[in-house]
Coordinates of C-alpha atoms (C1' of nucleotides) in Angstrom, one line a residue:
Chain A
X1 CA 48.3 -23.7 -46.3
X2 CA 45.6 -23.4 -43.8
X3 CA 44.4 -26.6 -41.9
X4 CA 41.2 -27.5 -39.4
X5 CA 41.7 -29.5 -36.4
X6 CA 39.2 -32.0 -35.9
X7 CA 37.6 -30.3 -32.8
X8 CA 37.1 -26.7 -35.1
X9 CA 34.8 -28.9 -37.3
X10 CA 32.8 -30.8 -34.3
X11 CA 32.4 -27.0 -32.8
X12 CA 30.5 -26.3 -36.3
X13 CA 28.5 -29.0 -35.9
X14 CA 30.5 -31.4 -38.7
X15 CA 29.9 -28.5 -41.1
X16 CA 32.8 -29.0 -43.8
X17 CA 32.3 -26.3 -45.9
X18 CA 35.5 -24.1 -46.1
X19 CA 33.8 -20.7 -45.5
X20 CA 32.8 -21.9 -42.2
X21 CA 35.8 -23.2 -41.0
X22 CA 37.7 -19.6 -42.6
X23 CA 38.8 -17.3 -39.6
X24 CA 40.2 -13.7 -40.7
X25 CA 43.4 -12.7 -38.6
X26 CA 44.3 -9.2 -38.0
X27 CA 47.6 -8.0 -36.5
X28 CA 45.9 -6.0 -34.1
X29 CA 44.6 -8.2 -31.1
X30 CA 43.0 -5.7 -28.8
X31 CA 39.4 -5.9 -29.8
X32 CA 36.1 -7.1 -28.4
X33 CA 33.3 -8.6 -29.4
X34 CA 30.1 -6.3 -30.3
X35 CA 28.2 -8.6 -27.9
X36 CA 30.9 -7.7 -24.9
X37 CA 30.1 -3.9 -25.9
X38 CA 25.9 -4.2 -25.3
X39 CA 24.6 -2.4 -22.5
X40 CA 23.2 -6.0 -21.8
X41 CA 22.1 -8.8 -23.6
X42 CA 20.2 -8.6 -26.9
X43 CA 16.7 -9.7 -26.2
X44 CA 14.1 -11.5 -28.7
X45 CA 12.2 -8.4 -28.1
X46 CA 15.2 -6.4 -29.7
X47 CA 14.2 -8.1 -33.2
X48 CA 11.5 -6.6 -35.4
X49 CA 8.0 -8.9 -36.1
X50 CA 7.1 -9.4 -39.7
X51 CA 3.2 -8.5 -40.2
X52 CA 2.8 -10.4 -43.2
X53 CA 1.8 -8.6 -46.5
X54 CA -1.9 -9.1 -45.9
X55 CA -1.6 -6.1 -43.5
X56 CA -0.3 -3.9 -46.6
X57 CA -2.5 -1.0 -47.4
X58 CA -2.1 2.1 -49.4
X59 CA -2.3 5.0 -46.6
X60 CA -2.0 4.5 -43.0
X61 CA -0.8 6.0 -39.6
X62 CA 1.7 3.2 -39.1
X63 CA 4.5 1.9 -40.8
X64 CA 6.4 -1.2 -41.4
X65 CA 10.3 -1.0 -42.0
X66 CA 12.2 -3.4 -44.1
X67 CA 15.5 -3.9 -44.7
X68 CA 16.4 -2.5 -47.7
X69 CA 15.9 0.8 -45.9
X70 CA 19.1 0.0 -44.7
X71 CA 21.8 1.0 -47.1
X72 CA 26.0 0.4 -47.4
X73 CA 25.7 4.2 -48.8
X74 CA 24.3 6.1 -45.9
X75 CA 24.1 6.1 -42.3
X76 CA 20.4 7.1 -42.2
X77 CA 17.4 5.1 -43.0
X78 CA 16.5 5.7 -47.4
X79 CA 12.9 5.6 -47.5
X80 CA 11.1 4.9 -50.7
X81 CA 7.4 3.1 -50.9
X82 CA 9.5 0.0 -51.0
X83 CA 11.1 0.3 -47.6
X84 CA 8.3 2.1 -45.6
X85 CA 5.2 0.1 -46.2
X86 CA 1.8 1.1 -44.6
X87 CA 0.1 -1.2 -42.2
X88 CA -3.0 -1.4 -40.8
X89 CA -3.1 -0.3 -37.0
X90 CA -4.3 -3.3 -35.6
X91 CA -1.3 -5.2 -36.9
X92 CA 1.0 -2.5 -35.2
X93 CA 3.8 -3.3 -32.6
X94 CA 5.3 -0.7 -30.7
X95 CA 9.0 -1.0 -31.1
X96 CA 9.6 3.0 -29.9
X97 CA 12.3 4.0 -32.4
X98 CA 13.9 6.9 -30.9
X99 CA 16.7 9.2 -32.6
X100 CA 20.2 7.3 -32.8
X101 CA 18.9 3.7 -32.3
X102 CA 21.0 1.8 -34.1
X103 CA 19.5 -1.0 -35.9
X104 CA 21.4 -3.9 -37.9
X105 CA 19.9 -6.3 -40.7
X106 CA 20.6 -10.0 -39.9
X107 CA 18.9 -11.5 -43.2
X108 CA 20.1 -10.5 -46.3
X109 CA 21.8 -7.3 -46.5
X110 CA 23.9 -9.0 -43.9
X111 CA 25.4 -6.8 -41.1
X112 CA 24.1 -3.2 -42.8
X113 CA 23.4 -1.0 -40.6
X114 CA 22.1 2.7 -39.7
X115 CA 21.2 5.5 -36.4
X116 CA 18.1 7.0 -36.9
X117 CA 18.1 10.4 -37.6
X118 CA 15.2 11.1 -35.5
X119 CA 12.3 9.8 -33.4
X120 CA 9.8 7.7 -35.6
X121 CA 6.8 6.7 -33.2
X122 CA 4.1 4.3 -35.3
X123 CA 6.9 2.7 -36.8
X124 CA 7.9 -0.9 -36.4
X125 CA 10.8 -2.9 -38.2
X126 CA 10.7 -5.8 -39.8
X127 CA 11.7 -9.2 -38.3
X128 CA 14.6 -8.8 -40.3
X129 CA 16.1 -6.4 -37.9
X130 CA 17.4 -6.2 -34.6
X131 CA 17.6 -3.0 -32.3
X132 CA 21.3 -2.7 -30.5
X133 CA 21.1 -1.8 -27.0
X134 CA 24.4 0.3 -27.1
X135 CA 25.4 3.7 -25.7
X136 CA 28.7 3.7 -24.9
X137 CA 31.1 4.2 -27.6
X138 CA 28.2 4.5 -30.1
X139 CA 29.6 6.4 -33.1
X140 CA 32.9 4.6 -32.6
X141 CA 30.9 0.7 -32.9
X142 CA 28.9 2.0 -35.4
X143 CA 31.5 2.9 -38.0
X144 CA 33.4 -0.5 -37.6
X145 CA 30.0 -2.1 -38.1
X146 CA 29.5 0.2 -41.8
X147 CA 33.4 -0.6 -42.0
X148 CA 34.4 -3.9 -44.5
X149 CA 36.4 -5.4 -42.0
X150 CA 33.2 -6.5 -39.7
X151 CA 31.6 -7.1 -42.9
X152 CA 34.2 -9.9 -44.1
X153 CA 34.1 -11.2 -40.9
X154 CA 30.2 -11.7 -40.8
X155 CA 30.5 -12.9 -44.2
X156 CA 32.5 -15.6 -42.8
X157 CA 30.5 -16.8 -40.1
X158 CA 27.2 -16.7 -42.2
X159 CA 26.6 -20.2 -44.4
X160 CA 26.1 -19.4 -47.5
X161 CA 24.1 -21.3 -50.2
X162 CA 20.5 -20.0 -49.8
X163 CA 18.8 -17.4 -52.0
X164 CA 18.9 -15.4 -48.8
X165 CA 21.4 -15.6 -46.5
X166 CA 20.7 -15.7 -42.3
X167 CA 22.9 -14.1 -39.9
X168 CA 20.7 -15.0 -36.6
X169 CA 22.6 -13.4 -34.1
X170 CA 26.1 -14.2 -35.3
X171 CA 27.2 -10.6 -35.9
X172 CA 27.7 -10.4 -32.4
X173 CA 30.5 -13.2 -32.3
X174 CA 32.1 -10.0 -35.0
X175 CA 35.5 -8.4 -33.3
X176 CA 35.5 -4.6 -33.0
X177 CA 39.1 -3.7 -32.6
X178 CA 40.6 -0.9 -30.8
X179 CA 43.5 1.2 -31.8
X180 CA 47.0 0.4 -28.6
X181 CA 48.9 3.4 -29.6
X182 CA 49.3 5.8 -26.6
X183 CA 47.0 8.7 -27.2
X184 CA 44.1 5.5 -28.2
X185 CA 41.4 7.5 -26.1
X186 CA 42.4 10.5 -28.4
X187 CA 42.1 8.4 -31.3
X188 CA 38.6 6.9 -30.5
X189 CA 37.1 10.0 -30.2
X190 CA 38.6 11.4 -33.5
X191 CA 36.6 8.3 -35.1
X192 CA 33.7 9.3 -33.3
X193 CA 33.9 12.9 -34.4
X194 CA 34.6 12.0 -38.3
X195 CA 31.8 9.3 -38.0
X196 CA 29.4 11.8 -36.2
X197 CA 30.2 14.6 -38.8
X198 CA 29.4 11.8 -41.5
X199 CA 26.0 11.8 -40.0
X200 CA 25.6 15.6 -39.2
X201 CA 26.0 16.1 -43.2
X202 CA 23.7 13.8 -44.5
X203 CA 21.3 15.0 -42.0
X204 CA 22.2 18.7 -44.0
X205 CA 21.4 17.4 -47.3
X206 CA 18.4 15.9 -46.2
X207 CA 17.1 19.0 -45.0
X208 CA 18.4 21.3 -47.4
X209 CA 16.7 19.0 -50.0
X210 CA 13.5 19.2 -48.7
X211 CA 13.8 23.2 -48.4
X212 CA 14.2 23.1 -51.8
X213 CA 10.8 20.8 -52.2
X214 CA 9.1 23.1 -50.0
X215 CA 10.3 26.4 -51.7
X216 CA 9.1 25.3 -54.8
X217 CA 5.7 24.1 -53.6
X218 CA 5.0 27.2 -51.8
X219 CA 5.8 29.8 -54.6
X220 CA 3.6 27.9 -57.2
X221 CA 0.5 27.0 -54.5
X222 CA 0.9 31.0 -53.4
X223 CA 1.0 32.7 -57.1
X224 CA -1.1 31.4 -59.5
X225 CA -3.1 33.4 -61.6
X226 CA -6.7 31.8 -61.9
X227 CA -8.2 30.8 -58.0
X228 CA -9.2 27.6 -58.8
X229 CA -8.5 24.4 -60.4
X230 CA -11.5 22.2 -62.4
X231 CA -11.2 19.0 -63.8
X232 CA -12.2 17.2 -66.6
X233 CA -11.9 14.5 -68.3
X234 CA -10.2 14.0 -71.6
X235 CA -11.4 15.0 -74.9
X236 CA -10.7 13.1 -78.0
X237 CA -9.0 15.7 -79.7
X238 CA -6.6 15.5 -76.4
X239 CA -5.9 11.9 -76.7
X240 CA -4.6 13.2 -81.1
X241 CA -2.8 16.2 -79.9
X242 CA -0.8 14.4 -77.4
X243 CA -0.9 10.8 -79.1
X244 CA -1.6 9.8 -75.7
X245 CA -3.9 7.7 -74.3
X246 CA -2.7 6.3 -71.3
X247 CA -4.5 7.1 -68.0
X248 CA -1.3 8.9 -66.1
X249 CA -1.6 12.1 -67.7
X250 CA -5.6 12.4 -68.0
X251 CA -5.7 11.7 -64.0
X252 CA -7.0 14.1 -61.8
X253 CA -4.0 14.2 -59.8
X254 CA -1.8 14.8 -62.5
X255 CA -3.9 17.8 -64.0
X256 CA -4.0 19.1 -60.5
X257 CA -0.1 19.5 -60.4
X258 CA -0.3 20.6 -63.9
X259 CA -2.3 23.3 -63.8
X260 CA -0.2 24.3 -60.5
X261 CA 2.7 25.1 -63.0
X262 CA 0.9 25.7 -65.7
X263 CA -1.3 28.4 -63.7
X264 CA 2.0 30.5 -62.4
X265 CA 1.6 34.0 -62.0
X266 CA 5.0 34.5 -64.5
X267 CA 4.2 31.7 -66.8
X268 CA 6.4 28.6 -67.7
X269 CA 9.0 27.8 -70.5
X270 CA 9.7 24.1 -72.0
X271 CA 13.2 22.8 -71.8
X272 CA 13.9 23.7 -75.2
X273 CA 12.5 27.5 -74.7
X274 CA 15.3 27.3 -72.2
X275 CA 17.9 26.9 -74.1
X276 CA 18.8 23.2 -73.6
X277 CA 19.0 20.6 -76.4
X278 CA 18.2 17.0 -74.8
X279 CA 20.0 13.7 -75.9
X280 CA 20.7 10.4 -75.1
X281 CA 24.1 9.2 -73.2
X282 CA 26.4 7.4 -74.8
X283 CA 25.6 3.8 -76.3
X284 CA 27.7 1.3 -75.1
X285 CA 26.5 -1.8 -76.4
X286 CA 29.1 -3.7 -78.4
X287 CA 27.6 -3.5 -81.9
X288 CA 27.9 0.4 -81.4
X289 CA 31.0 1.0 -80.4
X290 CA 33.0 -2.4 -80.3
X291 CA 34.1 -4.3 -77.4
X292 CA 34.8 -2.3 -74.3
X293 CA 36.8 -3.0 -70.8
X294 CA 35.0 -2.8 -67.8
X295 CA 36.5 -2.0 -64.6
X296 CA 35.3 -0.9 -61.2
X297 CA 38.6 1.0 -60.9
X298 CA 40.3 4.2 -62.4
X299 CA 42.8 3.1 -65.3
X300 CA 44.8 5.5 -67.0
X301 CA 43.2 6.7 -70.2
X302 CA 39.6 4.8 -69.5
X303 CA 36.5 6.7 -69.7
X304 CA 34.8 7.6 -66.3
X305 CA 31.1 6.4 -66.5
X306 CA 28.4 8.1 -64.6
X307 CA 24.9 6.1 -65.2
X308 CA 21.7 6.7 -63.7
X309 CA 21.9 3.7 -61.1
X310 CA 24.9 6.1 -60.0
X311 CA 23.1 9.3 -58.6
X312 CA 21.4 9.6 -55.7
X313 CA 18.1 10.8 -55.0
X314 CA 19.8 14.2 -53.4
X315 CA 21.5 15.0 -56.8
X316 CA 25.1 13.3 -56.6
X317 CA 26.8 10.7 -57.9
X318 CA 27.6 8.3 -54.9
X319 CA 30.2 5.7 -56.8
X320 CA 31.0 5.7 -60.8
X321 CA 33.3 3.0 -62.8
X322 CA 35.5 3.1 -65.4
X323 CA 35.3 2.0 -69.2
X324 CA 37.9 1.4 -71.5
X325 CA 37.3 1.7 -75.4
X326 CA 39.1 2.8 -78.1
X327 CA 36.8 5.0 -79.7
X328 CA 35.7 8.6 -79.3
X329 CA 32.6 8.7 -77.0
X330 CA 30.5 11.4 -76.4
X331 CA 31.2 13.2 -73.3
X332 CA 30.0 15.2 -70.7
X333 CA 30.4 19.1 -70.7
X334 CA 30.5 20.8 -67.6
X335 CA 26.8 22.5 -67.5
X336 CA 25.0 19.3 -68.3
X337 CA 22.3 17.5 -66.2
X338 CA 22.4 13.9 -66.7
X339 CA 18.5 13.0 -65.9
X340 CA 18.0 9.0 -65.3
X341 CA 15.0 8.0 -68.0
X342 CA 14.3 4.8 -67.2
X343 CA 13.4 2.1 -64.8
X344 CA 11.5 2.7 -61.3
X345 CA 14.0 4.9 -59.6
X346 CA 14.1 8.0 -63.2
X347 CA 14.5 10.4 -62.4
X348 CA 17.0 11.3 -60.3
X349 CA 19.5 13.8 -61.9
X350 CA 22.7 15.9 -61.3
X351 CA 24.7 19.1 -62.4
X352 CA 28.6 18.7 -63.8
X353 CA 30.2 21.2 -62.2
X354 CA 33.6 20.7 -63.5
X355 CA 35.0 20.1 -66.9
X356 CA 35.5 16.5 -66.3
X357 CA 38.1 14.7 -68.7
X358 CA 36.7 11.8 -70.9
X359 CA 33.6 11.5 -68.7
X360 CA 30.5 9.8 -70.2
X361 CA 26.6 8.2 -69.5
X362 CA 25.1 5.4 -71.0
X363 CA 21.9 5.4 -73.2
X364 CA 19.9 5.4 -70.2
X365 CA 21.0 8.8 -69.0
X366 CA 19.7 11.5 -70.9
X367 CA 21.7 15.0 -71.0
X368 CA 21.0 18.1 -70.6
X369 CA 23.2 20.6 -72.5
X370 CA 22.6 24.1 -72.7
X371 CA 24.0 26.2 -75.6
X372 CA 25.4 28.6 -73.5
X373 CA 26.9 26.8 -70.4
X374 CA 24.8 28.3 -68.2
X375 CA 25.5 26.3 -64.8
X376 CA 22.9 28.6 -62.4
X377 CA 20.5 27.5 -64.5
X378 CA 21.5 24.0 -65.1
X379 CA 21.2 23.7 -61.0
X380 CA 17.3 25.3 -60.9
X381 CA 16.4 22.9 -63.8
X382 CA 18.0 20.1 -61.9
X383 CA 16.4 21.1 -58.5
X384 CA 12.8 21.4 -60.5
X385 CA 13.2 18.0 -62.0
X386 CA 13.6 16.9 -58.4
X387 CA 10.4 18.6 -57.9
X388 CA 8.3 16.4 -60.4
X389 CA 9.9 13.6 -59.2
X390 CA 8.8 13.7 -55.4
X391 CA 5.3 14.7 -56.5
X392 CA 5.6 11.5 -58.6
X393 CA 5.1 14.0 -61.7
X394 CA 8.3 12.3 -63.8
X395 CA 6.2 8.9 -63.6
X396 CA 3.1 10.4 -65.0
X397 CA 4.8 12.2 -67.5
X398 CA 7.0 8.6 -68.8
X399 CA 5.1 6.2 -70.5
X400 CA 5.5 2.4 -70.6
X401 CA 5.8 -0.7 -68.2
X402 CA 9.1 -2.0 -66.4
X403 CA 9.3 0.9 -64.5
X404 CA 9.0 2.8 -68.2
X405 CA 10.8 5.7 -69.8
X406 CA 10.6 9.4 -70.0
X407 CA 11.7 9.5 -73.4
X408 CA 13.1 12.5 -75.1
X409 CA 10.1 13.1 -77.2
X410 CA 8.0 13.9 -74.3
X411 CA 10.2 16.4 -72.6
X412 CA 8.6 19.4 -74.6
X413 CA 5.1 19.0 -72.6
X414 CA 7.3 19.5 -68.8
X415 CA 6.7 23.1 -68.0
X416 CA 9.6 24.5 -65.8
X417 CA 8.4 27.7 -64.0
X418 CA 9.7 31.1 -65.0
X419 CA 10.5 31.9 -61.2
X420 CA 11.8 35.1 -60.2
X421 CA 16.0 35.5 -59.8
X422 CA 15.2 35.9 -56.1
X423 CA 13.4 32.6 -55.5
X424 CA 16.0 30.7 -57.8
X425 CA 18.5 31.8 -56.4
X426 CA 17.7 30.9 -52.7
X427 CA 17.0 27.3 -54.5
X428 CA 20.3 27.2 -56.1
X429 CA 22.2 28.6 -53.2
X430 CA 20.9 25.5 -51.1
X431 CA 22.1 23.4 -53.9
X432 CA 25.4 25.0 -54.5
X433 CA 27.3 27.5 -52.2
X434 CA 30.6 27.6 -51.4
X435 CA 31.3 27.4 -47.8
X436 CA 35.1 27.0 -45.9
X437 CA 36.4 25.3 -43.1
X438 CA 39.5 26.3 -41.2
X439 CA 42.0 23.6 -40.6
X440 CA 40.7 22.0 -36.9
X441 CA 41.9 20.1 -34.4
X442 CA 40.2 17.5 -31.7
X443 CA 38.2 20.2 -29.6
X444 CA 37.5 22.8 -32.3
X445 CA 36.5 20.5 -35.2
X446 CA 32.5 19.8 -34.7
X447 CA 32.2 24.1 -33.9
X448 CA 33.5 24.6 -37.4
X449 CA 32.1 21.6 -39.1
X450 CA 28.9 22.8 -38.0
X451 CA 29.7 26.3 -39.4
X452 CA 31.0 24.6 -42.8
X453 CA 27.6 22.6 -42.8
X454 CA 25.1 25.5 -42.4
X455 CA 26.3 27.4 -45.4
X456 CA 27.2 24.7 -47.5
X457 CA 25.2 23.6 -50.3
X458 CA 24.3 20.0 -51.2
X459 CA 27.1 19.6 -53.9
X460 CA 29.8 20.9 -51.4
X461 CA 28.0 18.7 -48.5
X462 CA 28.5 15.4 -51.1
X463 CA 32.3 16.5 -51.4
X464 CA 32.9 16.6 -48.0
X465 CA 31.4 13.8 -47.2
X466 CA 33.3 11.7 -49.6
X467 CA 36.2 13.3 -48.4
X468 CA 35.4 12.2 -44.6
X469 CA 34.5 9.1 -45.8
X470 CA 37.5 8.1 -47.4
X471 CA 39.5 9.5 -44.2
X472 CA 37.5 7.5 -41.9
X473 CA 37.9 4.2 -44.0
X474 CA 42.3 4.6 -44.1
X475 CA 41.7 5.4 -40.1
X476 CA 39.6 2.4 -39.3
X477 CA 41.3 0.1 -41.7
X478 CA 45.2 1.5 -39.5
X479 CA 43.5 0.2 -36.6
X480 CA 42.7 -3.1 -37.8
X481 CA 46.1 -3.9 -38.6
X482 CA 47.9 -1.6 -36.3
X483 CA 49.1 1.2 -37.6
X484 CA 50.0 4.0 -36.1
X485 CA 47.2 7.3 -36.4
X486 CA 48.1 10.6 -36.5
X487 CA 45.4 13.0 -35.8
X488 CA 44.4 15.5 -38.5
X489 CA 42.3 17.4 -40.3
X490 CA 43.6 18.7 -43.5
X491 CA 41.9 16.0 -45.8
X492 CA 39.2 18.2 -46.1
X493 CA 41.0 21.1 -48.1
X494 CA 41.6 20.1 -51.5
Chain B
dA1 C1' 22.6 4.5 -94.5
dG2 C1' 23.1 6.2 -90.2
dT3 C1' 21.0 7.7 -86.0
dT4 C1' 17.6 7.6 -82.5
dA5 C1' 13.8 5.5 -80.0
dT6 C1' 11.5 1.5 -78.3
dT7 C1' 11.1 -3.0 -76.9
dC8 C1' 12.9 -7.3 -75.3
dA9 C1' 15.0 -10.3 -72.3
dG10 C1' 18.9 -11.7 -69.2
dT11 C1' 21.1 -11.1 -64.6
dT12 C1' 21.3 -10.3 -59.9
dG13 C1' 19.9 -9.4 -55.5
dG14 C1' 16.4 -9.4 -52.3
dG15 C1' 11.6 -10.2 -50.1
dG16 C1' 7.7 -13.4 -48.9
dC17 C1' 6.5 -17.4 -47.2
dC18 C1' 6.3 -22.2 -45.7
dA19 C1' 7.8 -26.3 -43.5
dA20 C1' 10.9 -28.7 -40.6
Chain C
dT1 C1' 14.1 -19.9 -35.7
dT2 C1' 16.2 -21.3 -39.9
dG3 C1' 16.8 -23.2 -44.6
dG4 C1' 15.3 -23.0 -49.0
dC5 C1' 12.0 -22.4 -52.8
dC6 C1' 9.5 -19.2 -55.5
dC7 C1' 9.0 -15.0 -57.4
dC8 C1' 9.7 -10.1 -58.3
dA9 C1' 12.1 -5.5 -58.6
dA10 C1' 15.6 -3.0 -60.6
dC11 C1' 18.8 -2.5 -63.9
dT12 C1' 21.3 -3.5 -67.9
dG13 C1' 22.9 -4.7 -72.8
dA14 C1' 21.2 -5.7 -77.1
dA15 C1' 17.9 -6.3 -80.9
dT16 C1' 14.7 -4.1 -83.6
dA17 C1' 11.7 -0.5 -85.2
dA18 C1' 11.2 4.1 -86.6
dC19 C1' 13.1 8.2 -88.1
dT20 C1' 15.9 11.5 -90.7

DNA sequence: AGTTATTCAGTTGGGGCCAA
DNA sequence: TTGGCCCCAACTGAATAACT
């Protein structure tokens, strides 16, 4: 049973709750304290300043950074118009974000943290956020930060109880713990390495994602068949032809980006034309298919569940759970696209590469499947959708409030672009493309990861990455309580 | 009658803001 | 600076409407 002495609870200031007298023990007692491994002392002028939403505007030079751009998923900032926000100039502070700042959340997301990929000058964080004035051992820090162990800890020393909880500047009082085996410089630096090569890849898919975006955009703005584009307002006859009459599709923007597609030098095809037959995922709710058991683990003979909130905006799945029910769902074939129809955040989508077993969506997921199994094609289709949905396209084309829906009925009006087998192909290659790594050691592993990264696709960057990640966590999780570490690198091969 | 589409509403986590 | 109230976004399961 665990006690408190009477001192532990004057130290808290009389606080009696049980969380705050909790202290988590680990077996290994070589660590520091983050605030020990600052180049110097945080500083109030390390904390973001909050602008106040009467400085939001719609377009602007300078940006405003909340929290939520900080997510457990990633080491790199997620941007969305949710967690890059606008401001007017005058309301600007210059917080000179420079490429691998490390910046922490100390209200609500709790302890998250991320490195910045790369400089971002007019952009300020919120007061939500502090910058960390760290250098040495960087990568190394920065994992144990993202790792659960640091997290638990925090959790600890934050009081709960409020809507949103406050971690002032107690996630310095966190231990970082550091591995006592002999070769421990040698086992630092392979965390650093793994944790840098984390990094490295989601910089990869980043970029290779946005090649994609700007293939696309350049081979309809450079081959369309009529010079120019005119607009005009909707017709009646428009409004019964479509039974439509909401604004989204009658805007001028949207008819702009139409008629990009619409104009193409080699024409367009609907879904359908293509060869695919749309439905909804499976229904799950309980006067379907009966009572199900839900569980965030694998279980022998469940059903593997892949729903929209799932995928990432990069076109994987980043985390999936488990379902257990007794009847025969309908699953997924390898081929499909599972396209996420509803909510703010549809359409993001992804290919199945593999014959999965007993693998299914919910009704919110509608898929793809092609008659003929055609994967090639499944992956342009997949990378076009990602198209409409950056130029905000999928939103246009959904109807309805909460975020709405792109329901099925409406896919025969989304034109997908008969490119030419060169041009889709370069797009799919950056999607998919097999790419090896030779088993490494300490000093040869970033020469070849960097090899594996620059002909990998985006699928095989995903896999790796989850691969890594899983590596890292066993590593990190050996040094908290102990263990003994043996340097290698054959967890990448399958 | 069974299937599919649409709407409704509950849940949860997180952001804004104010007052102490 | 911090606690806490208010409110909204995002997502989900389920009910209901609309189709075969």
């Amino acid at each position: 049973m665990a006690s408190s002495s009477f001192n532990q609870i004057q130290e808290l200031r009389s606080i009696f709750a049980p969380s705050q007298l909790e202290v988590l023990d680990t077996p290994n007692k070589n660590y520091k304290l983050l605030k020990e491994l600052l180049d110097r002392k945080l500083k109030p002028s390390d904390k973001g300043l909050e602008v106040g939403s009467s400085n939001y505007i719609s377009k602007s030079s300078h940006f405003f950074i909340r929290a939520k751009a900080l997510q457990n998923y990633s080491f790199l900032p997620f941007w969305n118009k949710e967690t890059k926000i606008p401001i007017s100039p005058t309301s600007y502070t210059e917080h000179s974000l420079k490429k691998g700042d490390l910046i922490i959340s100390k209200d609500s997301n709790i302890g998250e943290i991320i490195i910045l990929d790369k400089d971002y000058p007019n952009h300020m964080i919120s007061g939500a956020m502090y910058k960390l004035p760290i250098t040495k051992l960087k990568y190394y820090i920065l994992s144990f930060i993202k790792h659960e162990s640091f997290r638990k800890q925090l959790d600890l020393l934050v009081p709960k109880g409020s809507t949103i909880r406050h971690a002032k500047t107690l996630f310095l009082d966190c231990r970082i713990p550091f591995p006592t085996q002999k070769n421990k410089n040698e086992i630092i630096n392979y965390v650093e390495i793994l944790t840098k090569s984390l990094i490295n890849k989601e910089i990869e898919i980043r970029k290779k994602s946005n090649e994609i975006f700007s293939i696309i955009k350049n081979e309809l703005l450079n081959n369309g068949k009529k010079k120019t584009f005119q607009f005009s307002n909707p017709k009646l006859t428009d409004f019964s032809s479509l039974k439509r009459i909401n604004a989204g599709i009658f805007s001028e923007y949207f008819k702009q980006e139409e008629f990009l597609i619409k104009n193409y030098i080699y024409g367009f095809n609907s879904i359908k034309e293509l060869g695919f037959l749309a439905s909804r995922g499976q229904n799950l709710q309980v006067s379907c298919i009966g009572k199900s058991i839900y569980s965030s683990e694998k279980k022998n003979n469940f059903y593997t569940v892949i729903k929209p909130k799932h995928l990432s905006v990069y076109g994987f799945a980043m985390s999936e759970e488990y379902l257990g029910n007794k009847n025969n769902l309908k699953t997924l074939k390898k081929g499909d696209i599972i396209f996420g129809a509803e909510g703010f955040e549809k359409g993001r989508s992804i290919v199945i590469f593999k014959d999965r077993d007993k693998t299914i969506t919910n009704i919110h997921g509608i898929t793809l499947n092609h008659k003929k199994e055609n994967i090639k094609l499944s992956v342009f289709v997949k990378c076009f959708l990602d198209y409409l949905r950056r130029k905000n396209l999928i939103d246009l084309y959904a109807v309805g409030g909460n975020g709405g829906s792109l329901a099925m009925k409406y896919w025969d009006i989304i034109p997908i672009p008969k490119f030419p087998k060169a041009i889709k192909d370069k797009i799919i290659k950056l999607y998919t493309n097999n790419s090896n790594i030779s088993n490494s050691n300490l000093s040869n592993f970033e020469k070849n990861d960097f090899n594996f990264n620059k002909s990998a696709g985006i699928f095989e960057l995903d896999k790796s990455i989850k691969k890594t990640k899983l590596k890292l966590n066993y590593v990190l999780s050996d040094i908290v309580s102990n263990k003994k570490i043996n340097i290698d690198f054959t967890f990448l091969f399958d």
